[in-house]
mmCIF file with all atom_site columns, C-alpha atoms in Angstrom:
data_model
loop_
_atom_site.group_PDB
_atom_site.id
_atom_site.type_symbol
_atom_site.label_atom_id
_atom_site.label_alt_id
_atom_site.label_comp_id
_atom_site.label_asym_id
_atom_site.label_entity_id
_atom_site.label_seq_id
_atom_site.pdbx_PDB_ins_code
_atom_site.Cartn_x
_atom_site.Cartn_y
_atom_site.Cartn_z
_atom_site.occupancy
_atom_site.B_iso_or_equiv
_atom_site.pdbx_formal_charge
_atom_site.auth_seq_id
_atom_site.auth_comp_id
_atom_site.auth_asym_id
_atom_site.auth_atom_id
_atom_site.pdbx_PDB_model_num
ATOM 1   C CA . MET A 1 1   ? -107.426 -250.489 23.326 1.00 0.00 ? 6   MET A CA 1
ATOM 2   C CA . LYS A 1 2   ? -105.113 -249.358 26.620 1.00 0.00 ? 7   LYS A CA 1
ATOM 3   C CA . HIS A 1 3   ? -106.479 -248.141 29.946 1.00 0.00 ? 8   HIS A CA 1
ATOM 4   C CA . GLU A 1 4   ? -104.756 -244.756 28.888 1.00 0.00 ? 9   GLU A CA 1
ATOM 5   C CA . GLU A 1 5   ? -106.628 -244.595 25.656 1.00 0.00 ? 10  GLU A CA 1
ATOM 6   C CA . PHE A 1 6   ? -110.353 -245.190 27.561 1.00 0.00 ? 11  PHE A CA 1
ATOM 7   C CA . LEU A 1 7   ? -109.821 -242.698 29.652 1.00 0.00 ? 12  LEU A CA 1
ATOM 8   C CA . ARG A 1 8   ? -108.549 -240.305 26.741 1.00 0.00 ? 13  ARG A CA 1
ATOM 9   C CA . GLN A 1 9   ? -111.698 -241.236 25.058 1.00 0.00 ? 14  GLN A CA 1
ATOM 10  C CA . ALA A 1 10  ? -113.949 -240.107 28.447 1.00 0.00 ? 15  ALA A CA 1
ATOM 11  C CA . ILE A 1 11  ? -111.821 -236.721 28.262 1.00 0.00 ? 16  ILE A CA 1
ATOM 12  C CA . ARG A 1 12  ? -112.958 -235.835 24.099 1.00 0.00 ? 17  ARG A CA 1
ATOM 13  C CA . ILE A 1 13  ? -116.370 -236.698 25.418 1.00 0.00 ? 18  ILE A CA 1
ATOM 14  C CA . SER A 1 14  ? -116.233 -234.176 28.190 1.00 0.00 ? 19  SER A CA 1
ATOM 15  C CA . GLN A 1 15  ? -114.698 -231.464 25.655 1.00 0.00 ? 20  GLN A CA 1
ATOM 16  C CA . GLN A 1 16  ? -117.377 -232.534 23.257 1.00 0.00 ? 21  GLN A CA 1
ATOM 17  C CA . SER A 1 17  ? -120.213 -232.437 25.922 1.00 0.00 ? 22  SER A CA 1
ATOM 18  C CA . MET A 1 18  ? -118.887 -228.984 27.205 1.00 0.00 ? 23  MET A CA 1
ATOM 19  C CA . GLU A 1 19  ? -119.064 -227.853 23.569 1.00 0.00 ? 24  GLU A CA 1
ATOM 20  C CA . GLN A 1 20  ? -122.650 -228.767 22.900 1.00 0.00 ? 25  GLN A CA 1
ATOM 21  C CA . GLY A 1 21  ? -123.793 -227.112 25.883 1.00 0.00 ? 26  GLY A CA 1
ATOM 22  C CA . GLY A 1 22  ? -123.443 -229.858 28.635 1.00 0.00 ? 27  GLY A CA 1
ATOM 23  C CA . GLY A 1 23  ? -121.255 -230.092 31.667 1.00 0.00 ? 28  GLY A CA 1
ATOM 24  C CA . PRO A 1 24  ? -117.332 -230.899 31.383 1.00 0.00 ? 29  PRO A CA 1
ATOM 25  C CA . PHE A 1 25  ? -117.844 -234.340 32.028 1.00 0.00 ? 30  PHE A CA 1
ATOM 26  C CA . GLY A 1 26  ? -117.429 -237.314 30.199 1.00 0.00 ? 31  GLY A CA 1
ATOM 27  C CA . ALA A 1 27  ? -117.347 -241.309 30.896 1.00 0.00 ? 32  ALA A CA 1
ATOM 28  C CA . VAL A 1 28  ? -117.218 -244.803 28.749 1.00 0.00 ? 33  VAL A CA 1
ATOM 29  C CA . VAL A 1 29  ? -118.051 -248.024 30.055 1.00 0.00 ? 34  VAL A CA 1
ATOM 30  C CA . VAL A 1 30  ? -115.869 -251.270 29.160 1.00 0.00 ? 35  VAL A CA 1
ATOM 31  C CA . LYS A 1 31  ? -116.108 -254.555 28.525 1.00 0.00 ? 36  LYS A CA 1
ATOM 32  C CA . ASP A 1 32  ? -114.159 -257.340 27.616 1.00 0.00 ? 37  ASP A CA 1
ATOM 33  C CA . GLY A 1 33  ? -112.171 -254.505 26.253 1.00 0.00 ? 38  GLY A CA 1
ATOM 34  C CA . GLN A 1 34  ? -114.642 -252.915 24.373 1.00 0.00 ? 39  GLN A CA 1
ATOM 35  C CA . ILE A 1 35  ? -116.473 -249.669 24.438 1.00 0.00 ? 40  ILE A CA 1
ATOM 36  C CA . ILE A 1 36  ? -119.965 -250.666 25.238 1.00 0.00 ? 41  ILE A CA 1
ATOM 37  C CA . ALA A 1 37  ? -121.517 -247.095 26.250 1.00 0.00 ? 42  ALA A CA 1
ATOM 38  C CA . ARG A 1 38  ? -119.993 -243.465 26.394 1.00 0.00 ? 43  ARG A CA 1
ATOM 39  C CA . SER A 1 39  ? -121.994 -240.411 27.692 1.00 0.00 ? 44  SER A CA 1
ATOM 40  C CA . GLY A 1 40  ? -120.973 -236.767 28.291 1.00 0.00 ? 45  GLY A CA 1
ATOM 41  C CA . ASN A 1 41  ? -122.898 -234.811 31.180 1.00 0.00 ? 46  ASN A CA 1
ATOM 42  C CA . THR A 1 42  ? -126.439 -233.597 30.252 1.00 0.00 ? 47  THR A CA 1
ATOM 43  C CA . VAL A 1 43  ? -127.153 -231.968 33.345 1.00 0.00 ? 48  VAL A CA 1
ATOM 44  C CA . SER A 1 44  ? -127.778 -228.449 31.878 1.00 0.00 ? 49  SER A CA 1
ATOM 45  C CA . LEU A 1 45  ? -129.418 -230.185 28.246 1.00 0.00 ? 50  LEU A CA 1
ATOM 46  C CA . ASP A 1 46  ? -131.967 -232.443 29.651 1.00 0.00 ? 51  ASP A CA 1
ATOM 47  C CA . ASN A 1 47  ? -132.850 -230.386 32.865 1.00 0.00 ? 52  ASN A CA 1
ATOM 48  C CA . ASP A 1 48  ? -131.958 -233.346 35.072 1.00 0.00 ? 53  ASP A CA 1
ATOM 49  C CA . PRO A 1 49  ? -129.763 -232.944 37.941 1.00 0.00 ? 54  PRO A CA 1
ATOM 50  C CA . THR A 1 50  ? -128.955 -236.953 37.736 1.00 0.00 ? 55  THR A CA 1
ATOM 51  C CA . ALA A 1 51  ? -127.611 -236.669 34.085 1.00 0.00 ? 56  ALA A CA 1
ATOM 52  C CA . HIS A 1 52  ? -124.126 -237.064 34.886 1.00 0.00 ? 57  HIS A CA 1
ATOM 53  C CA . ALA A 1 53  ? -121.706 -238.520 32.609 1.00 0.00 ? 58  ALA A CA 1
ATOM 54  C CA . GLU A 1 54  ? -121.253 -241.664 34.353 1.00 0.00 ? 59  GLU A CA 1
ATOM 55  C CA . VAL A 1 55  ? -124.763 -242.328 35.131 1.00 0.00 ? 60  VAL A CA 1
ATOM 56  C CA . ASN A 1 56  ? -125.946 -241.576 31.651 1.00 0.00 ? 61  ASN A CA 1
ATOM 57  C CA . ALA A 1 57  ? -122.923 -243.891 30.559 1.00 0.00 ? 62  ALA A CA 1
ATOM 58  C CA . ILE A 1 58  ? -124.216 -246.841 32.846 1.00 0.00 ? 63  ILE A CA 1
ATOM 59  C CA . ARG A 1 59  ? -127.779 -246.404 31.808 1.00 0.00 ? 64  ARG A CA 1
ATOM 60  C CA . LYS A 1 60  ? -126.669 -246.937 28.467 1.00 0.00 ? 65  LYS A CA 1
ATOM 61  C CA . ALA A 1 61  ? -124.836 -250.011 29.142 1.00 0.00 ? 66  ALA A CA 1
ATOM 62  C CA . THR A 1 62  ? -127.204 -251.416 31.057 1.00 0.00 ? 67  THR A CA 1
ATOM 63  C CA . ASP A 1 63  ? -129.704 -250.959 27.985 1.00 0.00 ? 68  ASP A CA 1
ATOM 64  C CA . TYR A 1 64  ? -127.112 -252.404 25.708 1.00 0.00 ? 69  TYR A CA 1
ATOM 65  C CA . LEU A 1 65  ? -126.197 -255.486 28.009 1.00 0.00 ? 70  LEU A CA 1
ATOM 66  C CA . GLY A 1 66  ? -130.343 -255.937 28.862 1.00 0.00 ? 71  GLY A CA 1
ATOM 67  C CA . ASP A 1 67  ? -129.119 -256.101 32.421 1.00 0.00 ? 72  ASP A CA 1
ATOM 68  C CA . PHE A 1 68  ? -128.547 -253.550 35.536 1.00 0.00 ? 73  PHE A CA 1
ATOM 69  C CA . ASP A 1 69  ? -125.726 -255.950 36.507 1.00 0.00 ? 74  ASP A CA 1
ATOM 70  C CA . LEU A 1 70  ? -122.536 -254.419 34.956 1.00 0.00 ? 75  LEU A CA 1
ATOM 71  C CA . SER A 1 71  ? -120.023 -257.090 36.814 1.00 0.00 ? 76  SER A CA 1
ATOM 72  C CA . GLY A 1 72  ? -117.274 -257.784 34.223 1.00 0.00 ? 77  GLY A CA 1
ATOM 73  C CA . CYS A 1 73  ? -117.103 -253.806 33.344 1.00 0.00 ? 78  CYS A CA 1
ATOM 74  C CA . GLU A 1 74  ? -114.733 -250.926 33.544 1.00 0.00 ? 79  GLU A CA 1
ATOM 75  C CA . LEU A 1 75  ? -116.077 -247.495 33.931 1.00 0.00 ? 80  LEU A CA 1
ATOM 76  C CA . TYR A 1 76  ? -113.637 -244.695 32.533 1.00 0.00 ? 81  TYR A CA 1
ATOM 77  C CA . SER A 1 77  ? -114.156 -240.793 33.643 1.00 0.00 ? 82  SER A CA 1
ATOM 78  C CA . SER A 1 78  ? -112.825 -237.830 32.824 1.00 0.00 ? 83  SER A CA 1
ATOM 79  C CA . CYS A 1 79  ? -113.027 -237.058 36.318 1.00 0.00 ? 84  CYS A CA 1
ATOM 80  C CA . GLU A 1 80  ? -113.169 -238.443 39.743 1.00 0.00 ? 85  GLU A CA 1
ATOM 81  C CA . PRO A 1 81  ? -117.004 -239.228 40.191 1.00 0.00 ? 86  PRO A CA 1
ATOM 82  C CA . CYS A 1 82  ? -119.008 -237.113 42.753 1.00 0.00 ? 87  CYS A CA 1
ATOM 83  C CA . PRO A 1 83  ? -121.373 -239.167 45.341 1.00 0.00 ? 88  PRO A CA 1
ATOM 84  C CA . MET A 1 84  ? -123.963 -239.846 43.489 1.00 0.00 ? 89  MET A CA 1
ATOM 85  C CA . CYS A 1 85  ? -122.051 -241.541 40.664 1.00 0.00 ? 90  CYS A CA 1
ATOM 86  C CA . LEU A 1 86  ? -119.850 -243.699 42.956 1.00 0.00 ? 91  LEU A CA 1
ATOM 87  C CA . GLY A 1 87  ? -123.396 -244.637 44.492 1.00 0.00 ? 92  GLY A CA 1
ATOM 88  C CA . ALA A 1 88  ? -124.126 -245.719 40.897 1.00 0.00 ? 93  ALA A CA 1
ATOM 89  C CA . ILE A 1 89  ? -121.035 -247.326 40.078 1.00 0.00 ? 94  ILE A CA 1
ATOM 90  C CA . TYR A 1 90  ? -121.432 -249.384 43.294 1.00 0.00 ? 95  TYR A CA 1
ATOM 91  C CA . TRP A 1 91  ? -125.030 -250.239 42.835 1.00 0.00 ? 96  TRP A CA 1
ATOM 92  C CA . ALA A 1 92  ? -124.083 -251.407 38.919 1.00 0.00 ? 97  ALA A CA 1
ATOM 93  C CA . ARG A 1 93  ? -121.261 -253.798 40.399 1.00 0.00 ? 98  ARG A CA 1
ATOM 94  C CA . ILE A 1 94  ? -118.657 -252.096 37.993 1.00 0.00 ? 99  ILE A CA 1
ATOM 95  C CA . ASP A 1 95  ? -115.342 -253.968 38.365 1.00 0.00 ? 100 ASP A CA 1
ATOM 96  C CA . ARG A 1 96  ? -112.793 -251.524 38.121 1.00 0.00 ? 101 ARG A CA 1
ATOM 97  C CA . LEU A 1 97  ? -112.885 -247.452 38.072 1.00 0.00 ? 102 LEU A CA 1
ATOM 98  C CA . TRP A 1 98  ? -110.499 -244.887 36.071 1.00 0.00 ? 103 TRP A CA 1
ATOM 99  C CA . PHE A 1 99  ? -110.435 -241.531 36.402 1.00 0.00 ? 104 PHE A CA 1
ATOM 100 C CA . ALA A 1 100 ? -108.329 -238.429 34.784 1.00 0.00 ? 105 ALA A CA 1
ATOM 101 C CA . ALA A 1 101 ? -108.769 -235.257 36.809 1.00 0.00 ? 106 ALA A CA 1
ATOM 102 C CA . GLY A 1 102 ? -109.562 -235.489 40.825 1.00 0.00 ? 107 GLY A CA 1
ATOM 103 C CA . ARG A 1 103 ? -112.288 -234.052 42.775 1.00 0.00 ? 108 ARG A CA 1
ATOM 104 C CA . LYS A 1 104 ? -110.387 -231.105 43.685 1.00 0.00 ? 109 LYS A CA 1
ATOM 105 C CA . ASP A 1 105 ? -109.714 -229.947 40.191 1.00 0.00 ? 110 ASP A CA 1
ATOM 106 C CA . ALA A 1 106 ? -113.393 -230.195 39.716 1.00 0.00 ? 111 ALA A CA 1
ATOM 107 C CA . ALA A 1 107 ? -113.961 -227.993 42.529 1.00 0.00 ? 112 ALA A CA 1
ATOM 108 C CA . GLU A 1 108 ? -111.588 -225.275 41.110 1.00 0.00 ? 113 GLU A CA 1
ATOM 109 C CA . ALA A 1 109 ? -113.471 -225.300 38.210 1.00 0.00 ? 114 ALA A CA 1
ATOM 110 C CA . GLY A 1 110 ? -116.594 -224.299 39.869 1.00 0.00 ? 115 GLY A CA 1
ATOM 111 C CA . PHE A 1 111 ? -118.010 -228.233 40.475 1.00 0.00 ? 116 PHE A CA 1
ATOM 112 C CA . ASP A 1 112 ? -117.148 -228.821 44.437 1.00 0.00 ? 117 ASP A CA 1
ATOM 113 C CA . ASP A 1 113 ? -119.144 -231.733 46.178 1.00 0.00 ? 118 ASP A CA 1
ATOM 114 C CA . SER A 1 114 ? -117.305 -231.811 49.257 1.00 0.00 ? 119 SER A CA 1
ATOM 115 C CA . PHE A 1 115 ? -120.304 -230.300 50.891 1.00 0.00 ? 120 PHE A CA 1
ATOM 116 C CA . ILE A 1 116 ? -122.227 -233.649 50.031 1.00 0.00 ? 121 ILE A CA 1
ATOM 117 C CA . TYR A 1 117 ? -119.117 -235.890 51.337 1.00 0.00 ? 122 TYR A CA 1
ATOM 118 C CA . LYS A 1 118 ? -118.886 -233.495 54.433 1.00 0.00 ? 123 LYS A CA 1
ATOM 119 C CA . ASP A 1 119 ? -122.930 -233.599 55.038 1.00 0.00 ? 124 ASP A CA 1
ATOM 120 C CA . MET A 1 120 ? -123.057 -237.189 54.709 1.00 0.00 ? 125 MET A CA 1
ATOM 121 C CA . GLN A 1 121 ? -120.899 -237.677 58.080 1.00 0.00 ? 126 GLN A CA 1
ATOM 122 C CA . ARG A 1 122 ? -123.254 -235.718 59.873 1.00 0.00 ? 127 ARG A CA 1
ATOM 123 C CA . SER A 1 123 ? -126.040 -237.050 61.675 1.00 0.00 ? 128 SER A CA 1
ATOM 124 C CA . ILE A 1 124 ? -129.396 -236.568 59.810 1.00 0.00 ? 129 ILE A CA 1
ATOM 125 C CA . GLN A 1 125 ? -130.212 -234.059 62.447 1.00 0.00 ? 130 GLN A CA 1
ATOM 126 C CA . GLU A 1 126 ? -127.198 -231.733 61.372 1.00 0.00 ? 131 GLU A CA 1
ATOM 127 C CA . ARG A 1 127 ? -127.369 -232.059 57.638 1.00 0.00 ? 132 ARG A CA 1
ATOM 128 C CA . ARG A 1 128 ? -128.113 -229.115 55.130 1.00 0.00 ? 133 ARG A CA 1
ATOM 129 C CA . ILE A 1 129 ? -131.295 -230.474 54.056 1.00 0.00 ? 134 ILE A CA 1
ATOM 130 C CA . ALA A 1 130 ? -133.992 -230.440 56.799 1.00 0.00 ? 135 ALA A CA 1
ATOM 131 C CA . THR A 1 131 ? -134.626 -234.512 56.905 1.00 0.00 ? 136 THR A CA 1
ATOM 132 C CA . PHE A 1 132 ? -137.311 -236.378 59.184 1.00 0.00 ? 137 PHE A CA 1
ATOM 133 C CA . GLN A 1 133 ? -138.126 -239.835 59.676 1.00 0.00 ? 138 GLN A CA 1
ATOM 134 C CA . GLU A 1 134 ? -142.066 -240.648 60.319 1.00 0.00 ? 139 GLU A CA 1
ATOM 135 C CA . LEU A 1 135 ? -144.239 -243.760 59.681 1.00 0.00 ? 140 LEU A CA 1
ATOM 136 C CA . ARG A 1 136 ? -141.185 -246.048 60.185 1.00 0.00 ? 141 ARG A CA 1
ATOM 137 C CA . GLU A 1 137 ? -143.182 -248.813 60.784 1.00 0.00 ? 142 GLU A CA 1
ATOM 138 C CA . GLU A 1 138 ? -145.489 -248.469 58.118 1.00 0.00 ? 143 GLU A CA 1
ATOM 139 C CA . GLY A 1 139 ? -142.602 -248.223 55.451 1.00 0.00 ? 144 GLY A CA 1
ATOM 140 C CA . ARG A 1 140 ? -141.055 -251.436 57.055 1.00 0.00 ? 145 ARG A CA 1
ATOM 141 C CA . GLU A 1 141 ? -144.319 -253.345 55.982 1.00 0.00 ? 146 GLU A CA 1
ATOM 142 C CA . THR A 1 142 ? -143.015 -252.982 52.137 1.00 0.00 ? 147 THR A CA 1
ATOM 143 C CA . PHE A 1 143 ? -139.678 -254.785 52.863 1.00 0.00 ? 148 PHE A CA 1
ATOM 144 C CA . ARG A 1 144 ? -141.583 -257.643 54.904 1.00 0.00 ? 149 ARG A CA 1
ATOM 145 C CA . LEU A 1 145 ? -143.866 -258.051 51.902 1.00 0.00 ? 150 LEU A CA 1
ATOM 146 C CA . TRP A 1 146 ? -140.501 -258.224 50.024 1.00 0.00 ? 151 TRP A CA 1
ATOM 147 C CA . LYS A 1 147 ? -138.830 -260.733 52.325 1.00 0.00 ? 152 LYS A CA 1
ATOM 148 C CA . GLU A 1 148 ? -141.707 -263.249 51.572 1.00 0.00 ? 153 GLU A CA 1
ATOM 149 C CA . LYS A 1 149 ? -142.102 -262.702 47.996 1.00 0.00 ? 154 LYS A CA 1
ATOM 150 C CA . GLU A 1 150 ? -141.175 -265.397 46.210 1.00 0.00 ? 155 GLU A CA 1
ATOM 151 C CA . ASP A 1 151 ? -140.839 -264.403 42.487 1.00 0.00 ? 156 ASP A CA 1
ATOM 152 C CA . LYS A 1 152 ? -138.803 -261.380 43.352 1.00 0.00 ? 157 LYS A CA 1
ATOM 153 C CA . ILE A 1 153 ? -135.622 -260.399 41.252 1.00 0.00 ? 158 ILE A CA 1
ATOM 154 C CA . GLN A 1 154 ? -132.870 -259.899 43.446 1.00 0.00 ? 159 GLN A CA 1
ATOM 155 C CA . TYR A 1 155 ? -130.000 -257.010 43.239 1.00 0.00 ? 160 TYR A CA 1
#
């Protein structure tokens, strides 16, 4: 399959997701030219704000491969990923990202996440969600122990 066909698959999934009561987003994960995972957005179906199509597809791909590292994979999305999904794509080490509609297209349909991009640029004290840091030294102790742990699985 060509890149356009994988994107068309993601778009079809987005339409099916919408028809089934989910959000209008779809994603597929491809490895070695084969789709290994696909999913729509199930936020409203699962009552899970993290159940975006990209995150769902990543979860399925890691289950399929038995590994949290998706190096060598590509993700095709019906829409430019939101900040959460983009973070998941980076953490999964996906090699390439392809998308159809852009974030402005999503905003016009009522899925505007520009406030998140803007808020992330602000200092902690200026963000929309009241944020406080306390017990830093106690929190850092876990990281000290992690650095010393000999049998850790690095990711």
